[in-house]
Amino acid sequence: MKRLLATALAASLAFAAWAAARNVDPAKSTLVATFKQMNVPVDAPFRQFKGSIDYDAAHVADAKASIEVQTGSFDIGEADYNNEVRKPAWFDSARFPTASFVSTAIKPDGSGFEATGTLTIKGKAQTIKVPVKATSVAGGTAFDGTLKVSRAYFGIGDAEWNDVVDDDVTVRFHIVQTP
Amino acid sequence: MSLSPDRYTRTAIALHWLIAGLIVCAFALGMVMTDLAMSPQKLKFFAWHKWLGITVLGLSAIRAAWRLLHAAPTPVAMPAWQRQASTFTHLFLYALLFLVPLSGWTYSSASGYPVVYLGLVQLPDLVAKDKVLAESLMELHETLAWLLCALFVVHVAAALKHHLIDRDDTLRRMLPWRSSRGSTENAV
């Protein structure tokens, strides 16, 4: 009887996990870019982003993810800096209000997977591969990973600023699905 | 206990003028950079200002240690109130040599910008990132810097008064070149 119950429970849990795409929980997820100015590492979060993730631990290769980030929500911590990075030389948030990542292929790998997909910033697309770690959390799964972005590739920042700000930007994400 | 010398040691003199010069640069840079509009130049000035401040902090630590190990020259004759004022001013100046850079460093940490000395060595954050705390620390740093500026003026005015009006050796004991009025008279 006990075993039967356990099997039923496991089956229902598996079914729940197998369910279709779930939204990204903005309250629990974080997306932080770290850039270096004069060799000083500065962490700055994107405050607004949304997305959906279709993930089943039993069928990782079928997973799908799409994330859309409001470039105007990049928060360096001071109004002056924030106004600067929304200008045309940087994110050009007026013309390109969003940046996005859409997965095209998922390859299981250890405790996570490698996500291949298209990263689009400022209207320019780049195919990237990101190692992602998947962890079970209450009510769903959390996805953690880091990717390197070249500002020059996407035309973020101009020559004058490149003198003091490194080209490489590290983006760290912690994405949690809504329960 | 060694006898009090007639002038400061060469090391003390070098540190005194070096730190003074660095403070003048850091203060001037601080005044200019805070008024600049957002620009790469502004970020550079902020970085240089921090490097100057950390250098002052380090040199001041060496200087304070040196001062504890090496007696200062015997003060020239002056009224007791002037002696007390001098002692007070010097102690206050010494305290600010540490407090001004430390408050700036703490302000930088609270703002979420670690100090990377000379762009090479990242110093530990003294406090966690905290916007409200950062604003208070900014005001504290500014107030302490102005206090240092005021004491600097008093210090320079007193040295010039001793040199030009009292015509005593107070300033000469700290000059890099040797030209004590007393020793000149001895030579003659």
Short mmCIF file of C-alpha atoms in Angstrom, two decimals:
data_model
loop_
_atom_site.label_atom_id
_atom_site.label_comp_id
_atom_site.label_asym_id
_atom_site.label_seq_id
_atom_site.Cartn_x
_atom_site.Cartn_y
_atom_site.Cartn_z
CA MET A 1 0.00 0.00 0.00
CA LYS A 2 2.78 2.34 1.03
CA ARG A 3 4.67 1.54 -2.14
CA LEU A 4 1.59 2.14 -4.24
CA LEU A 5 1.10 5.54 -2.65
CA ALA A 6 4.74 6.42 -3.20
CA THR A 7 4.49 5.41 -6.84
CA ALA A 8 1.34 7.49 -7.30
CA LEU A 9 3.00 10.45 -5.64
CA ALA A 10 6.12 10.12 -7.77
CA ALA A 11 3.98 9.84 -10.89
CA SER A 12 2.00 12.96 -10.06
CA LEU A 13 5.18 14.88 -9.27
CA ALA A 14 6.69 13.76 -12.55
CA PHE A 15 3.55 14.90 -14.33
CA ALA A 16 3.71 18.26 -12.63
CA ALA A 17 7.35 18.67 -13.64
CA TRP A 18 6.53 17.63 -17.17
CA ALA A 19 3.95 20.39 -17.49
CA ALA A 20 4.42 23.07 -20.15
CA ALA A 21 6.38 26.30 -20.02
CA ARG A 22 6.33 28.26 -16.80
CA ASN A 23 7.08 31.90 -16.36
CA VAL A 24 10.17 33.33 -14.77
CA ASP A 25 9.49 34.50 -11.21
CA PRO A 26 10.74 38.10 -11.15
CA ALA A 27 10.74 38.25 -7.36
CA LYS A 28 13.18 35.38 -7.01
CA SER A 29 15.27 35.74 -10.15
CA THR A 30 18.28 38.01 -10.62
CA LEU A 31 20.22 39.15 -13.64
CA VAL A 32 23.41 41.02 -12.81
CA ALA A 33 26.03 42.40 -15.18
CA THR A 34 29.54 42.96 -13.86
CA PHE A 35 31.70 45.40 -15.79
CA LYS A 36 35.08 46.90 -15.02
CA GLN A 37 35.79 50.62 -15.09
CA MET A 38 39.40 51.62 -14.36
CA ASN A 39 39.75 47.97 -13.31
CA VAL A 40 37.07 48.43 -10.64
CA PRO A 41 34.47 45.65 -10.84
CA VAL A 42 30.95 47.08 -10.63
CA ASP A 43 27.86 44.89 -10.20
CA ALA A 44 24.71 46.26 -11.75
CA PRO A 45 21.37 44.43 -11.94
CA PHE A 46 18.70 44.55 -14.60
CA ARG A 47 15.58 45.26 -12.57
CA GLN A 48 13.01 44.20 -15.13
CA PHE A 49 12.96 41.06 -17.22
CA LYS A 50 10.50 38.31 -18.01
CA GLY A 51 10.56 35.00 -19.74
CA SER A 52 9.34 31.46 -19.83
CA ILE A 53 11.10 28.20 -19.30
CA ASP A 54 9.88 24.79 -20.35
CA TYR A 55 11.95 22.33 -18.38
CA ASP A 56 11.49 18.73 -17.35
CA ALA A 57 14.36 17.14 -15.45
CA ALA A 58 13.50 13.83 -17.11
CA HIS A 59 13.64 15.26 -20.63
CA VAL A 60 16.29 17.96 -20.44
CA ALA A 61 17.05 17.92 -24.15
CA ASP A 62 13.49 19.08 -24.87
CA ALA A 63 13.83 22.14 -22.65
CA LYS A 64 13.20 25.60 -24.04
CA ALA A 65 13.94 29.00 -22.62
CA SER A 66 13.29 32.56 -23.62
CA ILE A 67 14.18 35.65 -21.62
CA GLU A 68 13.39 39.26 -22.43
CA VAL A 69 15.22 42.02 -20.58
CA GLN A 70 14.28 45.71 -20.34
CA THR A 71 17.54 47.50 -21.16
CA GLY A 72 16.22 50.66 -19.49
CA SER A 73 16.10 48.84 -16.16
CA PHE A 74 19.89 48.49 -15.91
CA ASP A 75 20.69 49.95 -12.50
CA ILE A 76 24.27 51.00 -11.79
CA GLY A 77 23.19 52.66 -8.58
CA GLU A 78 23.24 56.33 -9.52
CA ALA A 79 20.85 58.32 -11.69
CA ASP A 80 23.70 59.94 -13.68
CA TYR A 81 25.19 56.61 -14.69
CA ASN A 82 21.78 55.10 -15.38
CA ASN A 83 20.83 57.96 -17.69
CA GLU A 84 24.17 57.60 -19.46
CA VAL A 85 23.80 53.89 -20.28
CA ARG A 86 20.33 54.40 -21.75
CA LYS A 87 21.75 56.81 -24.35
CA PRO A 88 22.22 55.86 -28.04
CA ALA A 89 25.95 55.19 -27.56
CA TRP A 90 25.14 52.47 -25.03
CA PHE A 91 21.89 50.48 -24.89
CA ASP A 92 19.90 53.03 -26.90
CA SER A 93 16.93 52.05 -24.81
CA ALA A 94 14.57 54.34 -26.69
CA ARG A 95 15.12 52.43 -29.96
CA PHE A 96 15.95 49.04 -28.45
CA PRO A 97 13.93 48.73 -25.25
CA THR A 98 14.60 45.00 -24.92
CA ALA A 99 17.42 42.50 -25.18
CA SER A 100 16.64 38.81 -25.42
CA PHE A 101 17.87 35.29 -25.27
CA VAL A 102 15.99 32.48 -27.02
CA SER A 103 17.29 28.93 -26.80
CA THR A 104 17.68 26.85 -29.94
CA ALA A 105 19.21 23.66 -28.56
CA ILE A 106 19.73 22.14 -25.12
CA LYS A 107 22.36 19.53 -24.41
CA PRO A 108 22.22 17.73 -21.02
CA ASP A 109 25.49 18.03 -19.15
CA GLY A 110 26.08 16.79 -15.60
CA SER A 111 23.81 18.55 -13.13
CA GLY A 112 22.55 20.91 -15.81
CA PHE A 113 22.82 21.51 -19.50
CA GLU A 114 24.46 23.57 -22.16
CA ALA A 115 22.04 26.00 -23.72
CA THR A 116 22.68 27.16 -27.26
CA GLY A 117 20.65 30.13 -28.34
CA THR A 118 20.43 33.56 -29.83
CA LEU A 119 21.39 36.56 -27.76
CA THR A 120 20.02 39.78 -29.21
CA ILE A 121 21.13 43.16 -27.88
CA LYS A 122 20.62 46.49 -29.60
CA GLY A 123 19.18 44.73 -32.63
CA LYS A 124 22.28 42.61 -33.16
CA ALA A 125 22.13 38.83 -32.77
CA GLN A 126 24.84 36.44 -31.66
CA THR A 127 24.69 32.67 -31.23
CA ILE A 128 26.02 31.77 -27.79
CA LYS A 129 26.49 28.64 -25.72
CA VAL A 130 25.93 28.90 -21.98
CA PRO A 131 26.52 26.21 -19.36
CA VAL A 132 23.56 26.20 -16.99
CA LYS A 133 23.26 24.52 -13.63
CA ALA A 134 19.77 23.33 -12.71
CA THR A 135 18.81 23.02 -9.05
CA SER A 136 15.51 21.88 -7.57
CA VAL A 137 13.99 24.54 -5.34
CA ALA A 138 10.62 24.75 -3.60
CA GLY A 139 7.97 24.84 -6.31
CA GLY A 140 10.24 24.39 -9.30
CA THR A 141 13.73 24.66 -10.65
CA ALA A 142 16.42 27.34 -10.41
CA PHE A 143 18.84 27.91 -13.27
CA ASP A 144 22.24 29.45 -12.68
CA GLY A 145 24.90 30.44 -15.12
CA THR A 146 27.33 33.04 -16.34
CA LEU A 147 28.03 34.38 -19.79
CA LYS A 148 30.58 36.79 -21.18
CA VAL A 149 29.41 39.54 -23.46
CA SER A 150 31.59 41.78 -25.58
CA ARG A 151 30.32 45.37 -25.57
CA ALA A 152 32.08 46.06 -28.85
CA TYR A 153 30.25 43.23 -30.63
CA PHE A 154 26.87 44.74 -29.80
CA GLY A 155 28.01 48.33 -30.12
CA ILE A 156 27.44 49.19 -26.47
CA GLY A 157 29.56 52.18 -25.48
CA ASP A 158 31.71 54.42 -27.67
CA ALA A 159 35.44 54.91 -28.20
CA GLU A 160 35.72 57.64 -25.59
CA TRP A 161 34.34 55.37 -22.87
CA ASN A 162 36.20 52.26 -24.04
CA ASP A 163 39.27 53.92 -22.58
CA VAL A 164 37.97 53.45 -19.04
CA VAL A 165 35.46 50.60 -19.33
CA ASP A 166 36.56 47.04 -20.22
CA ASP A 167 35.03 45.41 -23.27
CA ASP A 168 34.19 42.20 -21.45
CA VAL A 169 31.02 42.19 -19.38
CA THR A 170 30.07 39.19 -17.28
CA VAL A 171 26.38 38.49 -16.93
CA ARG A 172 25.31 36.29 -14.03
CA PHE A 173 21.80 34.91 -13.96
CA HIS A 174 19.75 33.14 -11.36
CA ILE A 175 16.42 32.29 -12.93
CA VAL A 176 13.63 30.73 -10.88
CA GLN A 177 10.34 29.51 -12.35
CA THR A 178 7.04 30.57 -10.87
CA PRO A 179 5.50 27.71 -8.86
CA MET B 1 65.92 58.68 25.99
CA SER B 2 67.84 60.56 23.36
CA LEU B 3 68.21 64.32 23.47
CA SER B 4 65.74 66.28 21.35
CA PRO B 5 67.37 67.19 18.04
CA ASP B 6 67.21 70.72 16.66
CA ARG B 7 65.26 69.63 13.60
CA TYR B 8 63.07 66.83 12.35
CA THR B 9 64.69 63.72 10.85
CA ARG B 10 65.13 63.61 7.09
CA THR B 11 62.52 60.84 6.87
CA ALA B 12 59.99 62.88 8.86
CA ILE B 13 60.65 65.93 6.66
CA ALA B 14 60.27 63.91 3.45
CA LEU B 15 57.03 62.32 4.64
CA HIS B 16 55.66 65.67 5.81
CA TRP B 17 56.08 67.42 2.46
CA LEU B 18 55.16 64.39 0.37
CA ILE B 19 51.91 63.86 2.26
CA ALA B 20 51.17 67.60 2.15
CA GLY B 21 51.63 67.65 -1.63
CA LEU B 22 49.47 64.56 -2.13
CA ILE B 23 46.71 66.02 0.04
CA VAL B 24 46.67 69.26 -1.96
CA CYS B 25 46.35 67.22 -5.19
CA ALA B 26 43.66 64.94 -3.76
CA PHE B 27 41.70 67.91 -2.41
CA ALA B 28 41.88 69.82 -5.70
CA LEU B 29 40.91 66.71 -7.66
CA GLY B 30 38.03 66.10 -5.26
CA MET B 31 36.73 69.63 -5.81
CA VAL B 32 36.97 69.37 -9.60
CA MET B 33 35.71 65.83 -10.12
CA THR B 34 32.49 66.21 -8.12
CA ASP B 35 31.45 69.15 -10.33
CA LEU B 36 32.17 67.34 -13.61
CA ALA B 37 29.32 66.05 -15.74
CA MET B 38 29.26 62.29 -16.30
CA SER B 39 32.23 61.47 -18.54
CA PRO B 40 35.16 59.05 -18.79
CA GLN B 41 37.31 61.88 -17.44
CA LYS B 42 35.19 61.97 -14.31
CA LEU B 43 35.72 58.25 -13.69
CA LYS B 44 39.48 58.70 -14.16
CA PHE B 45 39.56 61.59 -11.70
CA PHE B 46 37.63 59.56 -9.15
CA ALA B 47 40.08 56.67 -9.55
CA TRP B 48 43.11 58.98 -9.18
CA HIS B 49 41.53 60.69 -6.18
CA LYS B 50 41.12 57.31 -4.49
CA TRP B 51 44.70 56.26 -5.32
CA LEU B 52 45.99 59.52 -3.82
CA GLY B 53 43.87 58.99 -0.70
CA ILE B 54 45.10 55.44 -0.17
CA THR B 55 48.70 56.62 -0.66
CA VAL B 56 48.17 59.33 1.97
CA LEU B 57 46.70 56.71 4.31
CA GLY B 58 49.67 54.37 3.88
CA LEU B 59 52.31 57.09 4.17
CA SER B 60 50.52 58.51 7.23
CA ALA B 61 50.71 55.13 8.95
CA ILE B 62 54.47 55.05 8.29
CA ARG B 63 54.77 58.65 9.41
CA ALA B 64 52.85 58.12 12.68
CA ALA B 65 54.98 55.07 13.48
CA TRP B 66 58.15 57.04 12.69
CA ARG B 67 57.00 59.94 14.88
CA LEU B 68 56.41 57.56 17.82
CA LEU B 69 59.93 56.17 17.46
CA HIS B 70 61.77 59.46 16.84
CA ALA B 71 61.56 62.45 19.13
CA ALA B 72 60.41 65.74 17.62
CA PRO B 73 62.68 68.77 18.10
CA THR B 74 62.22 70.79 21.28
CA PRO B 75 59.57 73.44 20.65
CA VAL B 76 60.84 76.99 20.38
CA ALA B 77 59.92 79.29 23.25
CA MET B 78 56.32 80.49 23.07
CA PRO B 79 53.37 81.26 25.37
CA ALA B 80 51.64 78.23 26.90
CA TRP B 81 48.38 78.81 25.00
CA GLN B 82 50.30 78.64 21.73
CA ARG B 83 51.96 75.39 22.83
CA GLN B 84 48.56 73.92 23.64
CA ALA B 85 47.04 75.17 20.40
CA SER B 86 49.96 73.66 18.49
CA THR B 87 49.66 70.28 20.21
CA PHE B 88 45.90 70.23 19.61
CA THR B 89 46.22 71.21 15.95
CA HIS B 90 48.89 68.60 15.29
CA LEU B 91 46.93 65.81 16.97
CA PHE B 92 43.80 66.83 15.05
CA LEU B 93 45.76 66.94 11.79
CA TYR B 94 47.20 63.48 12.46
CA ALA B 95 43.70 62.12 13.16
CA LEU B 96 42.40 63.60 9.89
CA LEU B 97 45.29 62.13 7.89
CA PHE B 98 43.64 58.80 8.71
CA LEU B 99 39.98 59.73 8.98
CA VAL B 100 39.65 61.53 5.64
CA PRO B 101 41.00 58.63 3.50
CA LEU B 102 39.22 56.01 5.63
CA SER B 103 35.86 57.80 5.32
CA GLY B 104 36.42 58.03 1.54
CA TRP B 105 37.29 54.35 1.28
CA THR B 106 34.22 53.40 3.35
CA TYR B 107 32.06 55.69 1.18
CA SER B 108 33.39 53.97 -1.95
CA SER B 109 32.62 50.54 -0.48
CA ALA B 110 29.10 51.56 0.53
CA SER B 111 28.49 52.92 -2.97
CA GLY B 112 29.30 49.49 -4.42
CA TYR B 113 32.62 50.53 -5.98
CA PRO B 114 35.59 48.69 -4.52
CA VAL B 115 38.84 50.64 -4.39
CA VAL B 116 41.40 49.15 -6.80
CA TYR B 117 44.69 50.78 -5.82
CA LEU B 118 46.55 52.03 -8.91
CA GLY B 119 44.18 49.86 -10.94
CA LEU B 120 46.19 46.87 -9.75
CA VAL B 121 45.27 45.79 -6.23
CA GLN B 122 41.67 45.46 -5.16
CA LEU B 123 41.31 46.53 -1.53
CA PRO B 124 38.73 44.86 0.70
CA ASP B 125 35.36 46.58 1.08
CA LEU B 126 35.05 48.14 4.54
CA VAL B 127 31.23 47.93 4.50
CA ALA B 128 28.63 46.25 2.32
CA LYS B 129 26.85 48.16 -0.46
CA ASP B 130 24.24 50.40 1.14
CA LYS B 131 22.87 53.44 -0.64
CA VAL B 132 21.58 55.26 2.47
CA LEU B 133 24.84 54.68 4.34
CA ALA B 134 26.77 55.83 1.26
CA GLU B 135 25.03 59.21 1.30
CA SER B 136 25.87 59.78 4.97
CA LEU B 137 29.47 58.71 4.38
CA MET B 138 29.75 61.07 1.43
CA GLU B 139 28.75 63.96 3.68
CA LEU B 140 31.09 62.76 6.42
CA HIS B 141 34.00 62.50 3.97
CA GLU B 142 33.28 65.98 2.63
CA THR B 143 32.96 67.51 6.11
CA LEU B 144 36.21 65.90 7.30
CA ALA B 145 37.99 67.08 4.15
CA TRP B 146 36.86 70.68 4.77
CA LEU B 147 37.93 70.35 8.40
CA LEU B 148 41.35 69.20 7.19
CA CYS B 149 41.42 72.16 4.82
CA ALA B 150 40.64 74.58 7.69
CA LEU B 151 43.33 73.07 9.93
CA PHE B 152 45.74 73.14 7.02
CA VAL B 153 45.18 76.89 6.76
CA VAL B 154 45.72 77.34 10.52
CA HIS B 155 48.86 75.16 10.34
CA VAL B 156 50.35 77.12 7.42
CA ALA B 157 49.39 80.48 8.97
CA ALA B 158 51.04 79.54 12.27
CA ALA B 159 54.20 78.32 10.52
CA LEU B 160 54.42 81.56 8.51
CA LYS B 161 53.75 83.66 11.61
CA HIS B 162 56.64 81.91 13.42
CA HIS B 163 58.88 82.32 10.40
CA LEU B 164 58.09 85.88 9.32
CA ILE B 165 56.94 87.62 12.49
CA ASP B 166 58.54 85.75 15.40
CA ARG B 167 61.53 84.94 13.18
CA ASP B 168 62.14 81.67 15.03
CA ASP B 169 63.19 78.18 13.84
CA THR B 170 59.73 76.55 13.87
CA LEU B 171 59.40 76.30 10.08
CA ARG B 172 63.12 75.82 9.40
CA ARG B 173 63.14 72.59 11.43
CA MET B 174 60.79 71.10 8.86
CA LEU B 175 62.40 72.54 5.72
CA PRO B 176 64.12 70.01 3.43
CA TRP B 177 67.25 72.17 3.23
CA ARG B 178 69.38 72.99 6.24
CA SER B 179 69.37 76.69 7.06
CA SER B 180 68.78 77.10 10.75
CA ARG B 181 69.10 80.69 11.88
CA GLY B 182 70.85 79.44 15.03
CA SER B 183 73.42 77.35 13.15
CA THR B 184 74.15 80.20 10.73
CA GLU B 185 74.91 82.45 13.70
CA ASN B 186 77.12 79.72 15.18
CA ALA B 187 79.02 79.47 11.91
CA VAL B 188 79.55 83.22 11.91
#
